[in-house]
């Protein structure tokens, strides 16, 4: 049991700790009938489209109540009904932005451990505050508690000898990174993600199928095999590493091997981020090339281009009662990822400028595809599309459209990053190298990111 009692040298008492816990804030309580209504809400059932999701939610709530530190009076903190309401609303909110529902094998294992449950509870409170008044003191208070949890869990799990504990730590740290990316900023989120690296490597080291020894004796991680790894946490780390390298222009934290292709029919973590696995691998390959790797197939950009052009979207899995608009939006997002990946190959690997005819044609395609997701919750998945279109846009009308769209990614409507930060990065690029619609390169974009959001 993790006890978040402040250290003596912080001059805090247990009473101070108890007063700072969420029960010190005005809370609305509900009767048992209200709790049953929350857990059987048709909106939740329709969002999850399965009773298993509701059962998993009940387990989370029960585990959360059972894991309250002994220094806190559970009855005084808040009623079980209030736990149910907060977690219920948080899951509804997060699930509404998922690309699709998680596979049952994943949904059944998410956030079952106490450390993850506490983080998801604080995340729920944080999103609740961001959805209301983002300037309330609840936001920094939640972030402060997340920092304390991060320190405590790192201390407890660092010397753990069991793989389950290590996996729990990785899952918890990745959720912390998500909350910091979305609520604090890219710098804070990236630092939290870096803290997960040694935990990730520790898990990979015990599975010989996930690492490969090259002729010179160095070990690398198999990108494709991580997506078939039984541990969801390993896949999640690789996706985060891939996306942060793309958008922040930083080197990948891990050196990957690409000798075997990813299964194009595998959903991997597509349910949460919307990136087809095959295209995520190509983006990672460009990341590796930019970091200095020249091992085949990275020795020729045409290999990557051919693969992306030949990629076909597997039949999209639909949910009962799902609208045709959502199905169309999913297909549009996936096709948009193809164009994003091609632009990254041309600009990030070949070194062409934004004025290259291929890039400009792809931009127009992405903007047309984006019309299919307007005003839909699933539209958060075009965040990367917006950034890539923005950095290559020549015309003021396109830049204005992108900027307006990026500013809409705020509060609880977020993918992994906040839109305001990237709006500022693009403004720096547009009024600098790209002034007057001038040509820009991918390296120009990275320099603007470094200037506006140093990491």
GROMACS .gro file of C-alpha atoms in nm:
model
  455
    1UNK     CA    1   0.000   0.000   0.000
    2UNK     CA    2   0.140   0.337  -0.100
    3UNK     CA    3   0.101   0.605   0.164
    4UNK     CA    4   0.132   0.961   0.044
    5UNK     CA    5   0.216   1.107   0.383
    6UNK     CA    6   0.453   1.404   0.337
    7UNK     CA    7   0.805   1.377   0.473
    8UNK     CA    8   0.882   1.539   0.806
    9UNK     CA    9   1.119   1.790   0.650
   10UNK     CA   10   0.830   1.933   0.451
   11UNK     CA   11   0.676   2.055   0.780
   12UNK     CA   12   0.341   1.896   0.702
   13UNK     CA   13   0.130   1.684   0.932
   14UNK     CA   14  -0.109   1.404   0.855
   15UNK     CA   15  -0.392   1.650   0.920
   16UNK     CA   16  -0.248   1.879   0.653
   17UNK     CA   17  -0.235   1.584   0.418
   18UNK     CA   18  -0.593   1.487   0.491
   19UNK     CA   19  -0.713   1.843   0.439
   20UNK     CA   20  -0.538   1.860   0.102
   21UNK     CA   21  -0.707   1.541  -0.017
   22UNK     CA   22  -1.007   1.590  -0.250
   23UNK     CA   23  -1.259   1.556   0.033
   24UNK     CA   24  -1.170   1.910   0.142
   25UNK     CA   25  -1.352   2.037  -0.166
   26UNK     CA   26  -1.730   2.068  -0.191
   27UNK     CA   27  -1.865   1.748  -0.340
   28UNK     CA   28  -2.208   1.647  -0.456
   29UNK     CA   29  -2.311   1.312  -0.315
   30UNK     CA   30  -2.563   1.077  -0.464
   31UNK     CA   31  -2.769   0.792  -0.332
   32UNK     CA   32  -2.725   0.424  -0.414
   33UNK     CA   33  -2.990   0.447  -0.682
   34UNK     CA   34  -2.780   0.715  -0.848
   35UNK     CA   35  -2.474   0.486  -0.839
   36UNK     CA   36  -2.664   0.201  -1.000
   37UNK     CA   37  -2.783   0.443  -1.267
   38UNK     CA   38  -2.426   0.554  -1.336
   39UNK     CA   39  -2.299   0.201  -1.381
   40UNK     CA   40  -2.590   0.103  -1.602
   41UNK     CA   41  -2.613   0.425  -1.798
   42UNK     CA   42  -2.719   0.362  -2.156
   43UNK     CA   43  -2.469   0.620  -2.274
   44UNK     CA   44  -2.187   0.417  -2.124
   45UNK     CA   45  -2.324   0.095  -2.269
   46UNK     CA   46  -2.360   0.253  -2.609
   47UNK     CA   47  -2.010   0.399  -2.593
   48UNK     CA   48  -1.855   0.071  -2.487
   49UNK     CA   49  -2.101  -0.146  -2.677
   50UNK     CA   50  -2.039  -0.430  -2.436
   51UNK     CA   51  -2.127  -0.526  -2.082
   52UNK     CA   52  -1.764  -0.625  -2.027
   53UNK     CA   53  -1.660  -0.258  -2.036
   54UNK     CA   54  -1.914  -0.181  -1.763
   55UNK     CA   55  -1.786  -0.473  -1.555
   56UNK     CA   56  -1.430  -0.346  -1.591
   57UNK     CA   57  -1.545  -0.002  -1.478
   58UNK     CA   58  -1.707  -0.155  -1.169
   59UNK     CA   59  -1.383  -0.336  -1.084
   60UNK     CA   60  -1.187  -0.011  -1.117
   61UNK     CA   61  -1.426   0.172  -0.883
   62UNK     CA   62  -1.420  -0.108  -0.627
   63UNK     CA   63  -1.041  -0.130  -0.639
   64UNK     CA   64  -1.010   0.245  -0.606
   65UNK     CA   65  -1.228   0.251  -0.296
   66UNK     CA   66  -1.033  -0.040  -0.146
   67UNK     CA   67  -0.698   0.127  -0.206
   68UNK     CA   68  -0.757   0.450  -0.014
   69UNK     CA   69  -0.456   0.509   0.213
   70UNK     CA   70  -0.528   0.415   0.576
   71UNK     CA   71  -0.451   0.770   0.688
   72UNK     CA   72  -0.763   0.885   0.505
   73UNK     CA   73  -1.111   0.816   0.634
   74UNK     CA   74  -1.284   0.656   0.336
   75UNK     CA   75  -1.629   0.759   0.453
   76UNK     CA   76  -1.518   1.116   0.509
   77UNK     CA   77  -1.325   1.140   0.183
   78UNK     CA   78  -1.620   1.080  -0.043
   79UNK     CA   79  -1.902   0.839  -0.093
   80UNK     CA   80  -1.858   0.541  -0.322
   81UNK     CA   81  -2.121   0.706  -0.534
   82UNK     CA   82  -1.892   1.001  -0.596
   83UNK     CA   83  -1.606   0.772  -0.695
   84UNK     CA   84  -1.843   0.610  -0.939
   85UNK     CA   85  -1.953   0.940  -1.084
   86UNK     CA   86  -1.601   1.074  -1.136
   87UNK     CA   87  -1.457   0.757  -1.290
   88UNK     CA   88  -1.772   0.704  -1.495
   89UNK     CA   89  -1.756   1.052  -1.646
   90UNK     CA   90  -1.382   1.023  -1.706
   91UNK     CA   91  -1.418   0.694  -1.893
   92UNK     CA   92  -1.705   0.830  -2.098
   93UNK     CA   93  -1.494   1.131  -2.190
   94UNK     CA   94  -1.180   0.936  -2.276
   95UNK     CA   95  -1.372   0.663  -2.460
   96UNK     CA   96  -1.554   0.918  -2.675
   97UNK     CA   97  -1.216   1.028  -2.815
   98UNK     CA   98  -1.076   0.680  -2.875
   99UNK     CA   99  -1.040   0.581  -3.238
  100UNK     CA  100  -1.236   0.266  -3.162
  101UNK     CA  101  -1.300   0.048  -2.858
  102UNK     CA  102  -1.008  -0.150  -2.714
  103UNK     CA  103  -0.995  -0.525  -2.773
  104UNK     CA  104  -1.149  -0.720  -2.486
  105UNK     CA  105  -0.807  -0.861  -2.396
  106UNK     CA  106  -0.679  -0.507  -2.340
  107UNK     CA  107  -0.991  -0.362  -2.179
  108UNK     CA  108  -0.990  -0.637  -1.919
  109UNK     CA  109  -0.637  -0.556  -1.804
  110UNK     CA  110  -0.634  -0.176  -1.805
  111UNK     CA  111  -0.578   0.002  -1.477
  112UNK     CA  112  -0.641  -0.293  -1.248
  113UNK     CA  113  -0.339  -0.216  -1.029
  114UNK     CA  114  -0.371   0.028  -0.742
  115UNK     CA  115  -0.100   0.263  -0.865
  116UNK     CA  116  -0.267   0.296  -1.205
  117UNK     CA  117  -0.606   0.337  -1.042
  118UNK     CA  118  -0.485   0.628  -0.831
  119UNK     CA  119  -0.337   0.797  -1.137
  120UNK     CA  120  -0.656   0.748  -1.335
  121UNK     CA  121  -0.855   0.895  -1.046
  122UNK     CA  122  -0.634   1.204  -1.034
  123UNK     CA  123  -0.654   1.220  -1.412
  124UNK     CA  124  -1.031   1.216  -1.382
  125UNK     CA  125  -1.023   1.506  -1.138
  126UNK     CA  126  -0.777   1.690  -1.361
  127UNK     CA  127  -0.992   1.649  -1.672
  128UNK     CA  128  -1.297   1.746  -1.469
  129UNK     CA  129  -1.126   2.073  -1.375
  130UNK     CA  130  -0.998   2.137  -1.728
  131UNK     CA  131  -1.348   2.084  -1.864
  132UNK     CA  132  -1.485   2.348  -1.628
  133UNK     CA  133  -1.257   2.628  -1.516
  134UNK     CA  134  -0.897   2.546  -1.620
  135UNK     CA  135  -0.769   2.829  -1.397
  136UNK     CA  136  -0.907   2.676  -1.078
  137UNK     CA  137  -0.665   2.568  -0.806
  138UNK     CA  138  -0.777   2.208  -0.862
  139UNK     CA  139  -0.552   2.181  -1.170
  140UNK     CA  140  -0.218   2.258  -0.998
  141UNK     CA  141  -0.330   2.058  -0.695
  142UNK     CA  142  -0.394   1.748  -0.908
  143UNK     CA  143  -0.064   1.795  -1.089
  144UNK     CA  144   0.112   1.821  -0.753
  145UNK     CA  145  -0.045   1.495  -0.637
  146UNK     CA  146   0.050   1.328  -0.964
  147UNK     CA  147   0.411   1.436  -0.905
  148UNK     CA  148   0.400   1.288  -0.555
  149UNK     CA  149   0.253   0.963  -0.683
  150UNK     CA  150   0.520   0.943  -0.951
  151UNK     CA  151   0.796   0.978  -0.691
  152UNK     CA  152   0.643   0.725  -0.453
  153UNK     CA  153   0.580   0.460  -0.716
  154UNK     CA  154   0.928   0.499  -0.863
  155UNK     CA  155   1.075   0.447  -0.517
  156UNK     CA  156   0.861   0.140  -0.449
  157UNK     CA  157   0.905  -0.033  -0.783
  158UNK     CA  158   1.268   0.047  -0.862
  159UNK     CA  159   1.392  -0.249  -0.659
  160UNK     CA  160   1.103  -0.479  -0.742
  161UNK     CA  161   1.196  -0.829  -0.854
  162UNK     CA  162   0.865  -0.924  -1.016
  163UNK     CA  163   0.784  -0.851  -1.378
  164UNK     CA  164   0.423  -0.771  -1.294
  165UNK     CA  165   0.535  -0.491  -1.064
  166UNK     CA  166   0.768  -0.356  -1.331
  167UNK     CA  167   0.487  -0.367  -1.588
  168UNK     CA  168   0.258  -0.187  -1.343
  169UNK     CA  169   0.518   0.085  -1.296
  170UNK     CA  170   0.554   0.127  -1.674
  171UNK     CA  171   0.178   0.151  -1.725
  172UNK     CA  172   0.148   0.404  -1.445
  173UNK     CA  173   0.437   0.613  -1.575
  174UNK     CA  174   0.290   0.619  -1.927
  175UNK     CA  175  -0.042   0.741  -1.790
  176UNK     CA  176   0.147   1.009  -1.596
  177UNK     CA  177   0.324   1.111  -1.918
  178UNK     CA  178  -0.011   1.139  -2.097
  179UNK     CA  179  -0.153   1.363  -1.824
  180UNK     CA  180   0.155   1.586  -1.828
  181UNK     CA  181   0.159   1.613  -2.207
  182UNK     CA  182  -0.205   1.718  -2.210
  183UNK     CA  183  -0.227   1.930  -1.894
  184UNK     CA  184   0.122   2.072  -1.838
  185UNK     CA  185   0.312   2.079  -2.166
  186UNK     CA  186   0.533   1.889  -2.406
  187UNK     CA  187   0.849   1.945  -2.202
  188UNK     CA  188   0.699   1.800  -1.885
  189UNK     CA  189   0.536   1.513  -2.073
  190UNK     CA  190   0.856   1.422  -2.254
  191UNK     CA  191   1.051   1.419  -1.928
  192UNK     CA  192   0.792   1.183  -1.777
  193UNK     CA  193   0.817   0.960  -2.084
  194UNK     CA  194   1.197   0.946  -2.053
  195UNK     CA  195   1.155   0.820  -1.697
  196UNK     CA  196   0.969   0.522  -1.841
  197UNK     CA  197   1.263   0.421  -2.065
  198UNK     CA  198   1.462   0.211  -1.813
  199UNK     CA  199   1.142   0.036  -1.708
  200UNK     CA  200   1.062  -0.044  -2.071
  201UNK     CA  201   1.413  -0.179  -2.130
  202UNK     CA  202   1.389  -0.394  -1.819
  203UNK     CA  203   1.070  -0.557  -1.949
  204UNK     CA  204   1.210  -0.608  -2.298
  205UNK     CA  205   1.534  -0.757  -2.166
  206UNK     CA  206   1.358  -1.061  -2.019
  207UNK     CA  207   1.184  -1.145  -2.348
  208UNK     CA  208   1.443  -1.269  -2.602
  209UNK     CA  209   1.191  -1.244  -2.886
  210UNK     CA  210   1.181  -0.864  -2.855
  211UNK     CA  211   1.550  -0.783  -2.897
  212UNK     CA  212   1.793  -0.873  -3.172
  213UNK     CA  213   2.173  -0.889  -3.167
  214UNK     CA  214   2.334  -0.733  -3.471
  215UNK     CA  215   2.660  -0.862  -3.623
  216UNK     CA  216   2.863  -0.602  -3.435
  217UNK     CA  217   2.720  -0.724  -3.106
  218UNK     CA  218   2.483  -0.437  -3.028
  219UNK     CA  219   2.127  -0.515  -2.922
  220UNK     CA  220   1.828  -0.346  -3.083
  221UNK     CA  221   1.453  -0.371  -3.026
  222UNK     CA  222   1.235  -0.537  -3.289
  223UNK     CA  223   0.970  -0.279  -3.376
  224UNK     CA  224   0.729  -0.528  -3.531
  225UNK     CA  225   0.752  -0.780  -3.248
  226UNK     CA  226   0.671  -0.522  -2.983
  227UNK     CA  227   0.327  -0.488  -3.141
  228UNK     CA  228   0.264  -0.857  -3.088
  229UNK     CA  229   0.403  -0.851  -2.735
  230UNK     CA  230   0.156  -0.976  -2.474
  231UNK     CA  231   0.214  -0.671  -2.257
  232UNK     CA  232   0.013  -0.370  -2.366
  233UNK     CA  233   0.254  -0.136  -2.183
  234UNK     CA  234   0.540  -0.224  -2.421
  235UNK     CA  235   0.333  -0.133  -2.726
  236UNK     CA  236   0.219   0.193  -2.566
  237UNK     CA  237   0.576   0.304  -2.496
  238UNK     CA  238   0.684   0.237  -2.856
  239UNK     CA  239   0.392   0.438  -2.995
  240UNK     CA  240   0.472   0.731  -2.766
  241UNK     CA  241   0.839   0.715  -2.863
  242UNK     CA  242   0.743   0.719  -3.232
  243UNK     CA  243   0.500   1.011  -3.207
  244UNK     CA  244   0.721   1.231  -2.989
  245UNK     CA  245   1.011   1.182  -3.232
  246UNK     CA  246   0.786   1.286  -3.520
  247UNK     CA  247   0.628   1.596  -3.367
  248UNK     CA  248   0.903   1.716  -3.134
  249UNK     CA  249   1.191   1.639  -3.367
  250UNK     CA  250   1.384   1.449  -3.100
  251UNK     CA  251   1.579   1.129  -3.151
  252UNK     CA  252   1.397   0.804  -3.070
  253UNK     CA  253   1.475   0.683  -2.719
  254UNK     CA  254   1.529   0.330  -2.848
  255UNK     CA  255   1.715   0.191  -3.150
  256UNK     CA  256   1.477  -0.032  -3.343
  257UNK     CA  257   1.521  -0.313  -3.592
  258UNK     CA  258   1.290  -0.334  -3.895
  259UNK     CA  259   1.388  -0.665  -4.055
  260UNK     CA  260   1.039  -0.809  -4.012
  261UNK     CA  261   0.726  -0.624  -4.115
  262UNK     CA  262   0.438  -0.547  -3.883
  263UNK     CA  263   0.118  -0.739  -3.941
  264UNK     CA  264  -0.096  -0.492  -4.136
  265UNK     CA  265  -0.413  -0.649  -3.994
  266UNK     CA  266  -0.299  -0.600  -3.636
  267UNK     CA  267  -0.482  -0.328  -3.448
  268UNK     CA  268  -0.201  -0.285  -3.195
  269UNK     CA  269  -0.288   0.038  -3.016
  270UNK     CA  270  -0.483   0.170  -3.311
  271UNK     CA  271  -0.793   0.187  -3.092
  272UNK     CA  272  -0.643   0.468  -2.887
  273UNK     CA  273  -0.434   0.668  -3.137
  274UNK     CA  274  -0.578   0.579  -3.479
  275UNK     CA  275  -0.244   0.520  -3.655
  276UNK     CA  276  -0.236   0.207  -3.872
  277UNK     CA  277   0.045  -0.015  -3.747
  278UNK     CA  278   0.220  -0.036  -4.085
  279UNK     CA  279   0.229   0.343  -4.117
  280UNK     CA  280   0.347   0.385  -3.757
  281UNK     CA  281   0.639   0.158  -3.843
  282UNK     CA  282   0.727   0.370  -4.148
  283UNK     CA  283   0.717   0.688  -3.939
  284UNK     CA  284   0.949   0.518  -3.690
  285UNK     CA  285   1.182   0.422  -3.976
  286UNK     CA  286   1.208   0.786  -4.085
  287UNK     CA  287   1.275   0.878  -3.722
  288UNK     CA  288   1.559   0.625  -3.715
  289UNK     CA  289   1.699   0.753  -4.045
  290UNK     CA  290   1.701   1.109  -3.912
  291UNK     CA  291   1.884   0.980  -3.603
  292UNK     CA  292   2.161   0.841  -3.826
  293UNK     CA  293   2.059   0.482  -3.902
  294UNK     CA  294   2.127   0.364  -4.258
  295UNK     CA  295   2.054  -0.008  -4.219
  296UNK     CA  296   1.820  -0.156  -4.483
  297UNK     CA  297   1.542  -0.072  -4.558
  298UNK     CA  298   1.642   0.276  -4.442
  299UNK     CA  299   1.914   0.304  -4.706
  300UNK     CA  300   1.664   0.406  -4.975
  301UNK     CA  301   1.359   0.626  -4.920
  302UNK     CA  302   1.188   0.467  -5.220
  303UNK     CA  303   1.150   0.145  -5.021
  304UNK     CA  304   0.941   0.329  -4.767
  305UNK     CA  305   0.744   0.525  -5.026
  306UNK     CA  306   0.652   0.207  -5.215
  307UNK     CA  307   0.530   0.041  -4.899
  308UNK     CA  308   0.315   0.338  -4.795
  309UNK     CA  309   0.160   0.372  -5.140
  310UNK     CA  310   0.077   0.000  -5.144
  311UNK     CA  311  -0.075   0.003  -4.795
  312UNK     CA  312  -0.445  -0.075  -4.780
  313UNK     CA  313  -0.668  -0.017  -4.484
  314UNK     CA  314  -0.801  -0.342  -4.339
  315UNK     CA  315  -1.175  -0.361  -4.304
  316UNK     CA  316  -1.270  -0.126  -4.022
  317UNK     CA  317  -1.431  -0.296  -3.726
  318UNK     CA  318  -1.763  -0.126  -3.654
  319UNK     CA  319  -1.965  -0.116  -3.337
  320UNK     CA  320  -2.338  -0.182  -3.302
  321UNK     CA  321  -2.552   0.127  -3.360
  322UNK     CA  322  -2.250   0.316  -3.494
  323UNK     CA  323  -2.332   0.591  -3.739
  324UNK     CA  324  -2.210   0.597  -4.096
  325UNK     CA  325  -2.042   0.930  -4.023
  326UNK     CA  326  -1.812   0.769  -3.766
  327UNK     CA  327  -1.720   0.487  -4.003
  328UNK     CA  328  -1.641   0.737  -4.279
  329UNK     CA  329  -1.441   0.949  -4.034
  330UNK     CA  330  -1.227   0.651  -3.931
  331UNK     CA  331  -1.143   0.570  -4.291
  332UNK     CA  332  -1.063   0.936  -4.359
  333UNK     CA  333  -0.828   0.953  -4.059
  334UNK     CA  334  -0.645   0.639  -4.166
  335UNK     CA  335  -0.607   0.764  -4.521
  336UNK     CA  336  -0.487   1.096  -4.382
  337UNK     CA  337  -0.212   0.909  -4.197
  338UNK     CA  338  -0.093   0.771  -4.531
  339UNK     CA  339  -0.050   1.126  -4.664
  340UNK     CA  340   0.116   1.243  -4.340
  341UNK     CA  341   0.364   0.956  -4.366
  342UNK     CA  342   0.446   1.038  -4.729
  343UNK     CA  343   0.507   1.404  -4.642
  344UNK     CA  344   0.739   1.294  -4.363
  345UNK     CA  345   0.932   1.074  -4.606
  346UNK     CA  346   0.967   1.355  -4.861
  347UNK     CA  347   1.046   1.639  -4.620
  348UNK     CA  348   1.205   1.452  -4.329
  349UNK     CA  349   1.411   1.203  -4.528
  350UNK     CA  350   1.455   1.340  -4.882
  351UNK     CA  351   1.498   1.696  -4.759
  352UNK     CA  352   1.258   1.861  -5.003
  353UNK     CA  353   1.091   2.188  -4.907
  354UNK     CA  354   0.723   2.254  -4.851
  355UNK     CA  355   0.700   2.388  -5.208
  356UNK     CA  356   0.760   2.043  -5.357
  357UNK     CA  357   0.457   1.960  -5.578
  358UNK     CA  358   0.414   1.620  -5.410
  359UNK     CA  359   0.391   1.784  -5.069
  360UNK     CA  360   0.140   2.045  -5.183
  361UNK     CA  361  -0.080   1.780  -5.345
  362UNK     CA  362  -0.079   1.571  -5.027
  363UNK     CA  363  -0.172   1.877  -4.819
  364UNK     CA  364  -0.482   1.933  -5.029
  365UNK     CA  365  -0.582   1.567  -4.990
  366UNK     CA  366  -0.545   1.584  -4.611
  367UNK     CA  367  -0.758   1.897  -4.589
  368UNK     CA  368  -1.030   1.736  -4.799
  369UNK     CA  369  -1.025   1.424  -4.582
  370UNK     CA  370  -1.044   1.641  -4.271
  371UNK     CA  371  -1.391   1.759  -4.369
  372UNK     CA  372  -1.522   1.412  -4.280
  373UNK     CA  373  -1.430   1.454  -3.912
  374UNK     CA  374  -1.550   1.808  -3.849
  375UNK     CA  375  -1.753   1.840  -3.527
  376UNK     CA  376  -1.699   1.473  -3.434
  377UNK     CA  377  -1.523   1.366  -3.111
  378UNK     CA  378  -1.305   1.134  -3.319
  379UNK     CA  379  -1.170   1.449  -3.484
  380UNK     CA  380  -0.899   1.471  -3.216
  381UNK     CA  381  -0.712   1.209  -3.419
  382UNK     CA  382  -0.631   1.461  -3.692
  383UNK     CA  383  -0.404   1.653  -3.456
  384UNK     CA  384  -0.084   1.533  -3.623
  385UNK     CA  385  -0.243   1.588  -3.964
  386UNK     CA  386  -0.301   1.954  -3.869
  387UNK     CA  387   0.056   2.008  -3.756
  388UNK     CA  388   0.203   1.852  -4.071
  389UNK     CA  389  -0.032   2.047  -4.298
  390UNK     CA  390   0.049   2.364  -4.106
  391UNK     CA  391   0.425   2.335  -4.136
  392UNK     CA  392   0.399   2.284  -4.514
  393UNK     CA  393   0.111   2.524  -4.589
  394UNK     CA  394   0.198   2.804  -4.833
  395UNK     CA  395  -0.123   3.003  -4.835
  396UNK     CA  396  -0.259   3.222  -4.560
  397UNK     CA  397  -0.608   3.071  -4.579
  398UNK     CA  398  -0.469   2.724  -4.515
  399UNK     CA  399  -0.255   2.847  -4.228
  400UNK     CA  400  -0.554   3.020  -4.068
  401UNK     CA  401  -0.761   2.702  -4.097
  402UNK     CA  402  -0.487   2.496  -3.934
  403UNK     CA  403  -0.430   2.749  -3.656
  404UNK     CA  404  -0.800   2.764  -3.571
  405UNK     CA  405  -0.817   2.385  -3.566
  406UNK     CA  406  -0.512   2.353  -3.341
  407UNK     CA  407  -0.657   2.598  -3.089
  408UNK     CA  408  -0.961   2.369  -3.057
  409UNK     CA  409  -0.741   2.094  -2.910
  410UNK     CA  410  -0.755   2.213  -2.551
  411UNK     CA  411  -0.906   2.128  -2.215
  412UNK     CA  412  -1.037   1.774  -2.233
  413UNK     CA  413  -1.044   1.764  -2.615
  414UNK     CA  414  -0.688   1.644  -2.660
  415UNK     CA  415  -0.508   1.363  -2.840
  416UNK     CA  416  -0.162   1.354  -2.682
  417UNK     CA  417  -0.049   1.716  -2.708
  418UNK     CA  418  -0.213   2.051  -2.651
  419UNK     CA  419  -0.291   2.246  -2.966
  420UNK     CA  420  -0.195   2.586  -2.826
  421UNK     CA  421   0.173   2.489  -2.797
  422UNK     CA  422   0.192   2.372  -3.155
  423UNK     CA  423   0.001   2.675  -3.274
  424UNK     CA  424   0.281   2.888  -3.128
  425UNK     CA  425   0.545   2.667  -3.293
  426UNK     CA  426   0.383   2.711  -3.633
  427UNK     CA  427   0.346   3.086  -3.582
  428UNK     CA  428   0.721   3.105  -3.518
  429UNK     CA  429   0.778   2.913  -3.842
  430UNK     CA  430   0.526   3.114  -4.047
  431UNK     CA  431   0.655   3.455  -3.938
  432UNK     CA  432   1.016   3.344  -3.965
  433UNK     CA  433   1.151   3.123  -4.241
  434UNK     CA  434   0.806   3.074  -4.393
  435UNK     CA  435   0.710   3.443  -4.399
  436UNK     CA  436   0.504   3.536  -4.703
  437UNK     CA  437   0.449   3.172  -4.792
  438UNK     CA  438   0.820   3.102  -4.830
  439UNK     CA  439   0.948   2.743  -4.854
  440UNK     CA  440   1.032   2.565  -4.530
  441UNK     CA  441   1.205   2.237  -4.454
  442UNK     CA  442   1.142   1.982  -4.182
  443UNK     CA  443   1.458   2.100  -4.008
  444UNK     CA  444   1.314   2.454  -4.007
  445UNK     CA  445   1.012   2.317  -3.823
  446UNK     CA  446   1.232   2.141  -3.568
  447UNK     CA  447   1.427   2.462  -3.507
  448UNK     CA  448   1.100   2.648  -3.445
  449UNK     CA  449   0.994   2.380  -3.199
  450UNK     CA  450   1.325   2.412  -3.016
  451UNK     CA  451   1.286   2.790  -2.999
  452UNK     CA  452   0.928   2.788  -2.873
  453UNK     CA  453   0.916   2.466  -2.668
  454UNK     CA  454   1.271   2.382  -2.557
  455UNK     CA  455   1.317   2.031  -2.421
   0.00000   0.00000   0.00000
